[in-house]
Amino acid sequence: KVTWAAELVLYRSLPLLITGQAPGQPLNLKEGSYFGGRRPEDGVIDWRENAETIHNLIRSVAPPYPGAFSRLDSLPMRILRSHLDREPARHPDRAPCFYWERGRCYADCSDGRRLHIGKFEVEGQSMTPEAFHTRYGEQIKDLGQPR
């Protein structure tokens, strides 16, 4: 849909832009303003939110932005990629929690859904699901707010 809309806009606008006849329209800053930019605190994960809200936060602050921040037990953690999983949370009584299962890492959220965590760091070190499993085995780790 977006490609089709872009074609329509270009078809209508490009000839005027090329000939220098495109009408100019100054922006009215009273109707809007400039965004101040992202700050690291914009990426703090509130695990009381539902899985979809958390996933959307992770997507919105993914690189080149600083990423989404949390704590894995007491360790600083950045979550850089996630996907909403179709399966329900495996450990809803422990949510929010993080764990390894069949070669993947997951975060169970407070709403009973889980996220597949595709890319993350612990203590500033990139970690694969295999590395997480080697370090923690099948432990269920608590997730919390960054300090």
CSV table of C-alpha atoms in Angstrom, one decimal, residues 1 16 24-25 35 72 75 90 100 103 137 144:
chain,number,residue,atom,x,y,z
A,1,LYS,CA,0.0,0.0,0.0
A,16,LEU,CA,6.6,20.2,-10.6
A,24,GLY,CA,6.2,26.0,-1.2
A,25,GLN,CA,4.4,25.9,2.1
A,35,PHE,CA,10.9,16.2,18.7
A,72,LEU,CA,18.4,-9.9,34.4
A,75,LEU,CA,22.7,-7.6,36.0
A,90,ARG,CA,5.5,-20.9,30.2
A,100,TRP,CA,16.0,-20.6,27.6
A,103,GLY,CA,17.5,-23.2,21.6
A,137,GLY,CA,21.3,-23.7,32.1
A,144,GLY,CA,13.3,-6.0,36.6
